[in-house]
Short mmCIF file of C-alpha atoms in Angstrom, two decimals:
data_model
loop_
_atom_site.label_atom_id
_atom_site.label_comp_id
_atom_site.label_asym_id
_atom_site.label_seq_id
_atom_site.Cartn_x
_atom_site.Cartn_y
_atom_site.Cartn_z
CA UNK A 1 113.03 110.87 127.82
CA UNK A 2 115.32 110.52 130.94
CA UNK A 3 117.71 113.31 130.19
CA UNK A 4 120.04 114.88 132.42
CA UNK A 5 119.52 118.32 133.51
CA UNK A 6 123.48 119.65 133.34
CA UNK A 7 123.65 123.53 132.49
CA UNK A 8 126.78 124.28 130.57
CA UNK A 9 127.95 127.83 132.18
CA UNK A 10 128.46 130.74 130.27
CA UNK A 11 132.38 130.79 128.81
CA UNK A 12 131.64 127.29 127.03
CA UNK A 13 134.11 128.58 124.42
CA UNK A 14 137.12 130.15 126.63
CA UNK A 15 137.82 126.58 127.65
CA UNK A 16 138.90 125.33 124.44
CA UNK A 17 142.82 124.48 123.82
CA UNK A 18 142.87 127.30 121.43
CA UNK A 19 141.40 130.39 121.69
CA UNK A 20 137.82 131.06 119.70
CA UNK A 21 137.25 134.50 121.12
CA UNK A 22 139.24 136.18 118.08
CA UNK A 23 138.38 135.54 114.43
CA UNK A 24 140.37 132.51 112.93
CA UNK A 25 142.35 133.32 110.41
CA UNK A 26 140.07 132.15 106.86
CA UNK A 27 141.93 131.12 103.98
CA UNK A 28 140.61 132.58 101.04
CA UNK A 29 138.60 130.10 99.31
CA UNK A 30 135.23 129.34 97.86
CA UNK A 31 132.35 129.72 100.32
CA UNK A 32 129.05 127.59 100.06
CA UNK A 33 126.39 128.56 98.25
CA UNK A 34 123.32 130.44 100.23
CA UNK A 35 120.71 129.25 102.00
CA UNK A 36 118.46 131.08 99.58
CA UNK A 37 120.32 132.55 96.42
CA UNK A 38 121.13 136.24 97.17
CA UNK A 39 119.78 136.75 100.81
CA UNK A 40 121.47 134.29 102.83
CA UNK A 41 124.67 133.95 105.21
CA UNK A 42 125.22 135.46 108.19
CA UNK A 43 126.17 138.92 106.74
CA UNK A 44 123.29 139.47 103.48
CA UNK A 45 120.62 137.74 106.49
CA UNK A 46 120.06 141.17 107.72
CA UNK A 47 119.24 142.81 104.44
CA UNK A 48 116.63 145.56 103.65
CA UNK A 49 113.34 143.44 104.42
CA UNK A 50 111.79 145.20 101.01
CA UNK A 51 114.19 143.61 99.25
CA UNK A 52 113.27 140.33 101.01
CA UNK A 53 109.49 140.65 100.18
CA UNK A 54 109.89 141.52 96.85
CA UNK A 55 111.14 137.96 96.42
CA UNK A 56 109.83 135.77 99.23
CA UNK A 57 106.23 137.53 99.70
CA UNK A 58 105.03 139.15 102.46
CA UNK A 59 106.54 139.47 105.87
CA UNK A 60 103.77 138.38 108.87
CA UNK A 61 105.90 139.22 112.04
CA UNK A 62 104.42 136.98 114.62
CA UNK A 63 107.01 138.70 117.54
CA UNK A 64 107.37 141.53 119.91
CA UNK A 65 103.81 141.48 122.52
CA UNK A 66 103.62 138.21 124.61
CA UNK A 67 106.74 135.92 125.38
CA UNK A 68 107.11 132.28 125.26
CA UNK A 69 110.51 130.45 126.28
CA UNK A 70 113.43 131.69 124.59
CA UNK A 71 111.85 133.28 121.14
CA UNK A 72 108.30 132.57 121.68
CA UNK A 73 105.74 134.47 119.47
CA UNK A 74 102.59 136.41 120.17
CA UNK A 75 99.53 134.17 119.25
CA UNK A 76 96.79 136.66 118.46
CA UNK A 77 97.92 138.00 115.01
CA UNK A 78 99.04 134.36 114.14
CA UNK A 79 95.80 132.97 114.63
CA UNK A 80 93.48 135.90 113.42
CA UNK A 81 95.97 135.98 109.84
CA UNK A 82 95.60 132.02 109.85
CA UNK A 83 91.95 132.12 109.39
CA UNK A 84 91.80 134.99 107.64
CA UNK A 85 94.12 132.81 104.89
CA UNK A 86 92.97 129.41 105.48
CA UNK A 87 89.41 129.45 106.94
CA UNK A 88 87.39 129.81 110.66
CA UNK A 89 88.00 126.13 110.70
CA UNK A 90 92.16 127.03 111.13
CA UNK A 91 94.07 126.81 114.83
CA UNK A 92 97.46 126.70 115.87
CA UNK A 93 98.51 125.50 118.78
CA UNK A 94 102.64 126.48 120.68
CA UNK A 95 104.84 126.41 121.04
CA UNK A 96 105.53 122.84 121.25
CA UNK A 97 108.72 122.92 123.18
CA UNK A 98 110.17 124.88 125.81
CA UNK A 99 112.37 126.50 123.58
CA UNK A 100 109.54 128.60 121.94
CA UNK A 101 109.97 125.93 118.96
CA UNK A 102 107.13 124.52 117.18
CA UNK A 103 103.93 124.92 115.99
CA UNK A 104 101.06 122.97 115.37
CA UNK A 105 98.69 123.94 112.35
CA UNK A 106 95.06 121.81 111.95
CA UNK A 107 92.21 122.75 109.64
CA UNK A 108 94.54 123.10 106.93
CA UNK A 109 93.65 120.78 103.78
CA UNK A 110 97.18 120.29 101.66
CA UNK A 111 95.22 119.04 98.80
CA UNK A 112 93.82 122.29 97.81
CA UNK A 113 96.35 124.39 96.23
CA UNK A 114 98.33 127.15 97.86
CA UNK A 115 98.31 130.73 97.12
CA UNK A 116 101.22 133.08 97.55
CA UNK A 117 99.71 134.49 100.77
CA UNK A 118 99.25 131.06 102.39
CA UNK A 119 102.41 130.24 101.53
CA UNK A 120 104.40 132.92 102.83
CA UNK A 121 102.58 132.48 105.83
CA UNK A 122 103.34 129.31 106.62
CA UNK A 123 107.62 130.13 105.35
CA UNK A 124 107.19 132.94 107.88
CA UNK A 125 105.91 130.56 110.62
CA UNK A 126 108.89 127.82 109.76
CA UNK A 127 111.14 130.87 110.46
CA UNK A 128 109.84 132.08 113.69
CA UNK A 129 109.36 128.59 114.94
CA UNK A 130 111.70 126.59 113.74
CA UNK A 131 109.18 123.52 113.16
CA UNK A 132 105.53 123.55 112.07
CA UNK A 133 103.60 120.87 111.82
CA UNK A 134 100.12 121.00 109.51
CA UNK A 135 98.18 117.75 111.43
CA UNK A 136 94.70 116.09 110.27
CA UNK A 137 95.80 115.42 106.50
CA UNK A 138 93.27 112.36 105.56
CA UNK A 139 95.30 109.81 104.04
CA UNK A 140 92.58 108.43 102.17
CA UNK A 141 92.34 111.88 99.49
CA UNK A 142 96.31 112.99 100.34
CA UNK A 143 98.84 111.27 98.42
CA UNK A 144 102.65 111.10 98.05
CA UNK A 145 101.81 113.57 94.92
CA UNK A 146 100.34 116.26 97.04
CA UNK A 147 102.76 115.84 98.90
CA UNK A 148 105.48 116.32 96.92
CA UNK A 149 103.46 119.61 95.15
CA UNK A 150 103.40 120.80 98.42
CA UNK A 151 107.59 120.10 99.20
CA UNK A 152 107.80 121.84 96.18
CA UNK A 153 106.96 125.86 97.58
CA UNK A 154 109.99 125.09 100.38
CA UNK A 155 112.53 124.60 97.54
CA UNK A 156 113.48 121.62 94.80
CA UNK A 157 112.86 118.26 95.89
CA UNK A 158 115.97 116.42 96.49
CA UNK A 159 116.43 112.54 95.31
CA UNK A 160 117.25 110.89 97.94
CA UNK A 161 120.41 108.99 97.99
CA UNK A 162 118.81 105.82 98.91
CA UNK A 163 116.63 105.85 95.68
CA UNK A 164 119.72 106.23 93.55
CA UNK A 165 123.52 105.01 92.58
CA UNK A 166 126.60 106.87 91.44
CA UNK A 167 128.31 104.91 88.87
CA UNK A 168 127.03 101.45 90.04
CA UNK A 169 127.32 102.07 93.88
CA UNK A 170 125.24 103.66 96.91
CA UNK A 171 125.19 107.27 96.65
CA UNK A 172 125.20 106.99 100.65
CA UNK A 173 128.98 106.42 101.36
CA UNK A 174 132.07 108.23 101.25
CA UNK A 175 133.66 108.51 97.43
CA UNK A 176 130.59 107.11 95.97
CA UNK A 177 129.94 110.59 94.84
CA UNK A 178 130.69 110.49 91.69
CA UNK A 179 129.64 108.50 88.38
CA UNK A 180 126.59 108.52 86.41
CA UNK A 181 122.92 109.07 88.04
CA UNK A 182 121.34 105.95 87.81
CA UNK A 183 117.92 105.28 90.10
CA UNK A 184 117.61 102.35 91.60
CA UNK A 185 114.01 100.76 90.28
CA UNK A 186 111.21 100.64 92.72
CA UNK A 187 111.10 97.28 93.19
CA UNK A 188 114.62 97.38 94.96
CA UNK A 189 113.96 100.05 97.13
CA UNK A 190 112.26 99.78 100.65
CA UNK A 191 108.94 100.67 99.66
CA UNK A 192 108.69 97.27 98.06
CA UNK A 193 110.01 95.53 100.72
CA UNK A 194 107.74 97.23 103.16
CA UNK A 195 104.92 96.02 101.00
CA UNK A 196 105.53 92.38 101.67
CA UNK A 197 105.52 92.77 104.97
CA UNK A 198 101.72 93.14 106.34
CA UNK A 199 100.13 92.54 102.38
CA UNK A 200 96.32 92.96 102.51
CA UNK A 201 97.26 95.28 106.26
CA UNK A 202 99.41 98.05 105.89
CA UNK A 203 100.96 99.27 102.24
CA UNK A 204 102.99 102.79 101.23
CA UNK A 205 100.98 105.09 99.74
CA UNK A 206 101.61 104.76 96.18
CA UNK A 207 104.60 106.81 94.45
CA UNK A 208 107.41 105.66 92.10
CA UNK A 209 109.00 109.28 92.91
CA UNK A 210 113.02 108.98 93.92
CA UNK A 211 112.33 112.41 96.20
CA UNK A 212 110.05 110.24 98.46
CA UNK A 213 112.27 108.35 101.28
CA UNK A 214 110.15 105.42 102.75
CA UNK A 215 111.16 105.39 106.89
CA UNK A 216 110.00 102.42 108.25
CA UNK A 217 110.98 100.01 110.79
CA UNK A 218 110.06 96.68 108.71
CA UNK A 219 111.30 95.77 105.35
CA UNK A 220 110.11 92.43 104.25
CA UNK A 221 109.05 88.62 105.66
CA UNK A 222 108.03 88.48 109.44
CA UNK A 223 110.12 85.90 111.12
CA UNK A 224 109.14 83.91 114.43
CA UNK A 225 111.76 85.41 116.14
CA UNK A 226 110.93 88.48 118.80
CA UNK A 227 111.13 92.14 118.11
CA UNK A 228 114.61 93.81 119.20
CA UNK A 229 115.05 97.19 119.63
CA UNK A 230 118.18 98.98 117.89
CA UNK A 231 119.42 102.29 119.08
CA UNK A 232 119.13 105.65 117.47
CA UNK A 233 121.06 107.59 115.27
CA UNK A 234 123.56 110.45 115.40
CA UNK A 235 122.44 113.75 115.28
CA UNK A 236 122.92 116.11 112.04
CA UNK A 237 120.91 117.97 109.94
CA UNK A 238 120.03 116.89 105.96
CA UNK A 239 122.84 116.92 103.56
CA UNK A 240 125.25 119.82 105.35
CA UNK A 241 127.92 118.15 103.60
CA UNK A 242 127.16 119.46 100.45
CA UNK A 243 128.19 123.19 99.36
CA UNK A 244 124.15 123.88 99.01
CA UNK A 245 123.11 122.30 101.89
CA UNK A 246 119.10 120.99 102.37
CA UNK A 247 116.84 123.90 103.65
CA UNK A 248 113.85 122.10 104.71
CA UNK A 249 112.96 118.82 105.11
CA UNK A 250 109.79 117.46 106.12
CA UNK A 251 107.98 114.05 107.31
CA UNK A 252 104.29 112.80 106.06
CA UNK A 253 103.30 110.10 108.96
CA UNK A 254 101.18 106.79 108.25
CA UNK A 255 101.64 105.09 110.93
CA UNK A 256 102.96 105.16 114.27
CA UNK A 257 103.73 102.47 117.34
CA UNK A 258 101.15 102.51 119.67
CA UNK A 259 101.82 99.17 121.40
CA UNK A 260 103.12 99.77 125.05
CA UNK A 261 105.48 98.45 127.62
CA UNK A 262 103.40 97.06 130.28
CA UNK A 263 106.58 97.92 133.47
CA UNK A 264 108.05 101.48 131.81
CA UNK A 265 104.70 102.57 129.53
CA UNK A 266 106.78 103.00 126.66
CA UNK A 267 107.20 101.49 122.93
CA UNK A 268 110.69 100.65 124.13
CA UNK A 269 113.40 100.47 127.01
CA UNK A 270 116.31 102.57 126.43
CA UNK A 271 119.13 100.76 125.05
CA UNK A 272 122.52 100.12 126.26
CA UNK A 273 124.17 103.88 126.72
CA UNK A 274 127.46 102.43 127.41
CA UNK A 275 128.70 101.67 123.83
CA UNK A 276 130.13 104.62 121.34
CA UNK A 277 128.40 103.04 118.50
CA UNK A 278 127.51 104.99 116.10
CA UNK A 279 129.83 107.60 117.20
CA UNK A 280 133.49 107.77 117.52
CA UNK A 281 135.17 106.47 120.43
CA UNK A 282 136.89 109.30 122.56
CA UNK A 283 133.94 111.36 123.19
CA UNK A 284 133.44 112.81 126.82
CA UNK A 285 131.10 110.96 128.78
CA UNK A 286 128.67 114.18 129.63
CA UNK A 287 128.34 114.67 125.82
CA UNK A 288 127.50 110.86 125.07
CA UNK A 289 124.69 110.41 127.56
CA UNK A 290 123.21 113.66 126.11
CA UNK A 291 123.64 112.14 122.74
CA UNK A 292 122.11 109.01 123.86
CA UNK A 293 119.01 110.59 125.90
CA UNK A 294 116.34 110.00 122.79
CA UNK A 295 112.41 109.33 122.95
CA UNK A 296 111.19 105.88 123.18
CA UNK A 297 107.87 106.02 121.54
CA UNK A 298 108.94 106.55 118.08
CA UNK A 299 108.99 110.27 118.28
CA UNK A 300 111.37 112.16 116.14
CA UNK A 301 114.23 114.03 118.49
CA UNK A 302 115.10 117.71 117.58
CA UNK A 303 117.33 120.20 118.77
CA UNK A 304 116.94 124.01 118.71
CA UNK A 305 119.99 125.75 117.55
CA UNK A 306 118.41 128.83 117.49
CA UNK A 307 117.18 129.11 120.91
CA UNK A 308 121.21 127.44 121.89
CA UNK A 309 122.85 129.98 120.15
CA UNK A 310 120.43 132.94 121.56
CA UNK A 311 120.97 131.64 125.19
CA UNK A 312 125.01 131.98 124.80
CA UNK A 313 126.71 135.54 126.00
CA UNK A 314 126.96 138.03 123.70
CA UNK A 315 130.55 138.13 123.29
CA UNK A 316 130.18 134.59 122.53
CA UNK A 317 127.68 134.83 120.05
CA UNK A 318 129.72 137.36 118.13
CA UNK A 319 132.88 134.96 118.70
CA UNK A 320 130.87 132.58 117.05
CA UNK A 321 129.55 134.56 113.93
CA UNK A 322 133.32 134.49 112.75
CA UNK A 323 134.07 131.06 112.77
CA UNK A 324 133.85 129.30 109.33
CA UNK A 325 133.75 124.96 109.16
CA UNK A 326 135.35 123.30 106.45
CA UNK A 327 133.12 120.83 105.05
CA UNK A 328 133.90 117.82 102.99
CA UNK A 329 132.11 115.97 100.84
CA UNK A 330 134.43 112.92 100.35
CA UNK A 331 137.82 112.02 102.44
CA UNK A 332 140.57 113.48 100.42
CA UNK A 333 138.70 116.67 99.12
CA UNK A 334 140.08 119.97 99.82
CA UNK A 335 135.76 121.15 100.95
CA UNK A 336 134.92 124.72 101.33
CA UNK A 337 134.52 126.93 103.60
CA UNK A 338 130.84 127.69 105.21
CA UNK A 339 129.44 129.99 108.24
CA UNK A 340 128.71 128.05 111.73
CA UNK A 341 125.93 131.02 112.13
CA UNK A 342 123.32 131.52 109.71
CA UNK A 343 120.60 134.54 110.13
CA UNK A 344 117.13 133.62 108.64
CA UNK A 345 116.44 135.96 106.14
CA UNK A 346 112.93 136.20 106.62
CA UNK A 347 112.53 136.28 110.58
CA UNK A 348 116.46 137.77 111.96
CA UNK A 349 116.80 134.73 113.89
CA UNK A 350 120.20 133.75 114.28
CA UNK A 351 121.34 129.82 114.51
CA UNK A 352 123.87 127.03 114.63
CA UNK A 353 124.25 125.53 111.53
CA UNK A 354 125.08 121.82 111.96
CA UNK A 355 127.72 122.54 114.60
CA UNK A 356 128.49 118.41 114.72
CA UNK A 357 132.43 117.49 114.54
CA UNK A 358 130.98 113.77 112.93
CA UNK A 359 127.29 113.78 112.21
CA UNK A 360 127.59 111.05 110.11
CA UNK A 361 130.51 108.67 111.30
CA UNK A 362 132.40 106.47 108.79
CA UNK A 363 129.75 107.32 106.12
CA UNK A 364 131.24 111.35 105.33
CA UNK A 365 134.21 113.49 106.62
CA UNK A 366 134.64 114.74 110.08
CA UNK A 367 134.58 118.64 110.15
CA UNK A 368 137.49 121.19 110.68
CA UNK A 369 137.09 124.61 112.67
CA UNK A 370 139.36 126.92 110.16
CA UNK A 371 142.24 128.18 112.18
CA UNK A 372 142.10 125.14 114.43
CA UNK A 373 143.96 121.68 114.45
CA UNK A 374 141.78 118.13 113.71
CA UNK A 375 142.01 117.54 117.77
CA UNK A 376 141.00 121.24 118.14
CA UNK A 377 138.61 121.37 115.92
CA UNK A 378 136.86 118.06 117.61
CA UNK A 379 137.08 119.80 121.40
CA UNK A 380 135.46 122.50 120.40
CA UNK A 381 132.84 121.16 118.16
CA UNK A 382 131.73 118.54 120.52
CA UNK A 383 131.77 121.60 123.02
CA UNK A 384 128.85 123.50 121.00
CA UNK A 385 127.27 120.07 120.57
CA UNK A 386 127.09 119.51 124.14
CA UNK A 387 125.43 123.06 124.89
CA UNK A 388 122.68 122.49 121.64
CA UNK A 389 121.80 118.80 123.22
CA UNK A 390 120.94 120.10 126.78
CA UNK A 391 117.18 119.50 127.71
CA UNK A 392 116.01 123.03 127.39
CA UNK A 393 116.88 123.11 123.81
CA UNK A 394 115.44 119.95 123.13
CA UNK A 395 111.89 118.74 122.19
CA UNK A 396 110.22 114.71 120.74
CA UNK A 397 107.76 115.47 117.97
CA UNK A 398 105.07 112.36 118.18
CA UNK A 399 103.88 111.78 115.04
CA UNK A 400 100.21 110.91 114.35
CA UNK A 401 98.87 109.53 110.96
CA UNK A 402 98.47 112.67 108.75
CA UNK A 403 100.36 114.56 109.93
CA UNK A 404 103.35 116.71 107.94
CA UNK A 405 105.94 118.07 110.02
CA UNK A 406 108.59 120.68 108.63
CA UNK A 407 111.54 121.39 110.01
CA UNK A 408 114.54 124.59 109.07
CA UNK A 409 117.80 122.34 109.12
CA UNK A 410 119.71 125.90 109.60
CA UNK A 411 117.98 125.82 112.91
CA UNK A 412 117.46 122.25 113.93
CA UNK A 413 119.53 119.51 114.52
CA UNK A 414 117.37 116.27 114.69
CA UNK A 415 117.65 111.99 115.31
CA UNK A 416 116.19 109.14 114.66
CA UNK A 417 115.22 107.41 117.91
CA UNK A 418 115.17 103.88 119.23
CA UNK A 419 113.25 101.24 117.11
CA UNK A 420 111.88 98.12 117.21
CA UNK A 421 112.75 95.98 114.51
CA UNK A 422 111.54 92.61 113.03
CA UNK A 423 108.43 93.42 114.32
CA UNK A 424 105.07 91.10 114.10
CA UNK A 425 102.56 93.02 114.87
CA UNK A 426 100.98 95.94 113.88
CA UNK A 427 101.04 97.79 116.72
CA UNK A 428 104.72 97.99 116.55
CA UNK A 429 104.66 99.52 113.30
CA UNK A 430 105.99 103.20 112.18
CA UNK A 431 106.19 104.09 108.68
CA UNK A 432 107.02 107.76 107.57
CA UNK A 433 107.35 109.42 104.39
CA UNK A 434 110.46 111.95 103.75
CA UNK A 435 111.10 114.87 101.26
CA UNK A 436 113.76 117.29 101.37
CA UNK A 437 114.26 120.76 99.64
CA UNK A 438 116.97 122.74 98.35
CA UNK A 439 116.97 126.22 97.41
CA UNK A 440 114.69 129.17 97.41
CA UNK A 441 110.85 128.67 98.16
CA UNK A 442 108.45 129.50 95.77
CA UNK A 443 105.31 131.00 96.11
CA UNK A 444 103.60 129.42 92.94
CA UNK A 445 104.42 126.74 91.03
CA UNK A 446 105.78 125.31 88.94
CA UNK A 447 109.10 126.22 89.94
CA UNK A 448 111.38 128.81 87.81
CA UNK A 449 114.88 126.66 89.10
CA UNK A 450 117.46 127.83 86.05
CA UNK A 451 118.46 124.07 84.47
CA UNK A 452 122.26 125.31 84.84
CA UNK A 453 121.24 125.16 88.67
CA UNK A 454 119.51 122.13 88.97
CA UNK A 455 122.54 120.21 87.20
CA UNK A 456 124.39 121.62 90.04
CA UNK A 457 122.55 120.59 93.03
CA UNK A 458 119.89 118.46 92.63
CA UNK A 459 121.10 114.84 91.85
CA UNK A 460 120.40 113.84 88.48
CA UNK A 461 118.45 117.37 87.32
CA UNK A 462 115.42 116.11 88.81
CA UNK A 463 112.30 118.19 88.83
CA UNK A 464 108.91 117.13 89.88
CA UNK A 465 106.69 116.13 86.81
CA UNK A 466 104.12 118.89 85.72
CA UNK A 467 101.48 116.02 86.38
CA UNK A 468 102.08 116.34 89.87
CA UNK A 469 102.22 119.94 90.15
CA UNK A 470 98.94 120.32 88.08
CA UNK A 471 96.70 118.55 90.54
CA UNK A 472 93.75 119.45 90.80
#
């Protein structure tokens, strides 16, 4: 990752056309639902922590003796509760970025059932660190099904809008929001195109599940002609656009590139950083080459919002705890009103929440600072943005077969990187599974979600079958 090492000073918000360092004035309309019912938002995040473990489980605090990076976390307690929980066999290793972000679990087997205590051990770990990754899963006895049982103690699996239409037409694009739930049958979606790509080679794990995205970077036929390599995406977190945004989302991999560039000793060469696309023209140049500066072996790109918003000036943090964005789902909508800082309600930790003017250009609404004009609202989103993408908050997770990786999109922001696409070999292959959660974790399962609820948020009601959650 060739990044550029710029430092955005302290007083990143005084330079804004308007000011930001008094409260904008909030209409008086609905705000978004919590990030987990009755203990979220950047007020209720620093409730009683009885109240806290009475409903999420036990508190491990993993802080306050040795320092890593920003919010790095003592190790010895981690580890000694890990094994104590999951066996002598258990290490962690982090943090993974220079942030203090990250953690790497192995001797963990995600086939075997959780219990409460190894569950809120690993939700406190997500909070402290921001991502966790549980390596080593063998892909030959872990399937899509565990995996999903396993999605299911972060929150409800969430259909994803590529498995499913609204009245007829992608759920993916704005105004197609609305209609009837109708799933699109498996045979349409990528996993089946993926299959006919290497037959007899490489195949998706079986599932039939619409909470399972495939992520690959070959859908169907080879053809003679050469790879190419497309660009990444934009950066965003999972579904902020909706009043109950997605809490956790993680990645199962299968396979990952390993082929290599013989001159630069990477999967790929950087593309072009010249062209907007996919953002919006107009953008400053700093801000697009720190968009653009993305891994090139097929790692996934994250962001830490937490450690961002920690390294900002006080008076700037608590600038920043007042401002509300108005989200939209579609063009047109009036949106509501939800907090650019979120507090995690089981660690403290404070964090930008999606602070992205566009995340998701031409596909959902830009965003609106309350109290601020559209061209206002853009300076001083893109501002933030520019201050979360510097290199110290930044860190490429590699994915290795087996591996699940989690990450908090309250604290995150993450991308897709550069790929190689109508690939022939192999070698160039990367092919990830996806699941993302809403709502409150759960320590056992099955899940107690109120049906009233899940018609509200989850896309078509769904719930995980009981098969799935009864493995053995």
């Amino acid at each position: 990752m060739n990044c550029p090492t710029t430092w955005i000073p302290p007083g990143l918000l005084t330079n804004c056309s308007e000011s930001t360092l008094r409260p904008p004035q909030v209409r008086r309309t609905q705000t978004p639902a919590p990030l987990l019912r009755g203990c979220a938002g950047r007020t209720e995040g620093d409730r009683d922590k009885n109240a806290l473990s009475a409903s999420h489980g036990p508190l491990w605090t993993f802080s306050n003796t040795k320092k890593w990076g920003v919010m790095g976390q003592k190790t010895e307690p981690l580890d000694e509760r890990l094994r104590e929980l999951f066996g002598t066999d258990a290490r962690s290793e982090g943090p993974l970025a220079a942030s203090g972000a990250g953690r790497r679990f192995t001797g963990i087997d995600l086939c075997r059932p959780l219990s409460p205590e190894q569950v809120a051990f690993l939700l406190d770990a997500l909070s402290q660190f921001r991502i966790v990754s549980i390596a080593g899963q063998d892909l030959a006895a872990f399937s899509l099904a565990h995996f999903e049982r396993f999605a299911n103690h972060w929150g409800a699996p969430v259909p994803h809008p590529n498995n499913f239409m609204r009245g007829g037409k992608p759920a993916q694009q704005d105004g197609d929001s609305d209609g009837p739930f109708e799933l699109i049958p498996f045979e349409r979606r990528t996993a089946a195109a993926v299959n006919a790509t290497f037959p007899g080679q490489l195949q998706c794990l079986p599932h039939e599940s619409p909470a399972v995205l495939v992520v690959s970077n070959f859908r169907g036929e080879r053809s003679a002609a050469s790879a190419r390599v497309t660009g990444g995406g934009s950066w965003h977190t999972d579904i902020e656009y909706e009043r109950l945004p997605i809490y956790v989302s993680m990645f199962l991999a299968h396979k990952s590139p390993v082929a290599r560039d013989a001159l630069g000793g990477n999967w790929v060469q950087a593309p072009d950083g010249g062209k907007a696309h996919p953002y919006y023209e107009g953008s400053d140049r700093e801000l697009m080459r720190l968009r653009k500066c993305l891994p090139l072996n097929g790692e996934t790109a994250f962001a830490d919002t937490a450690a961002a918003f920690a390294a900002l000036p006080p008076t700037e943090q608590a600038a920043l705890e007042q401002v509300q964005l108005r989200r939209r789902l579609n063009e047109g909508d009036e949106g509501w009103l939800a907090p650019l800082v979120r507090t995690n309600p089981r660690s403290g930790i404070k964090s930008l929440h999606s602070p992205i003017w566009a995340s998701r250009p031409r596909v959902r609404p830009t965003i609106e600072v309350e109290g601020m004009s559209a061209e206002a609202s853009r300076a001083f989103l893109d501002r933030l943005e520019a201050h979360v993408l510097q290199p110290q908050f930044r860190y490429d997770h590699p994915h290795a077969p087996g591996d699940v990786t989690l990450w908090d999109n309250y604290m995150t922001l993450h991308n897709s990187p550069p790929l190689k696409s109508n690939i022939n070999s192999l070698d160039d292959a990367r092919l990830l599974y996806r699941l993302s959660c809403k709502g409150e974790p759960a320590l056992s399962l099955p899940r107690r979600d109120a049906p009233e609820w899940r018609t509200a948020h989850i896309p078509g009601g769904y719930a995980t079958p009981p098969e799935i959650i009864d493995l053995a």
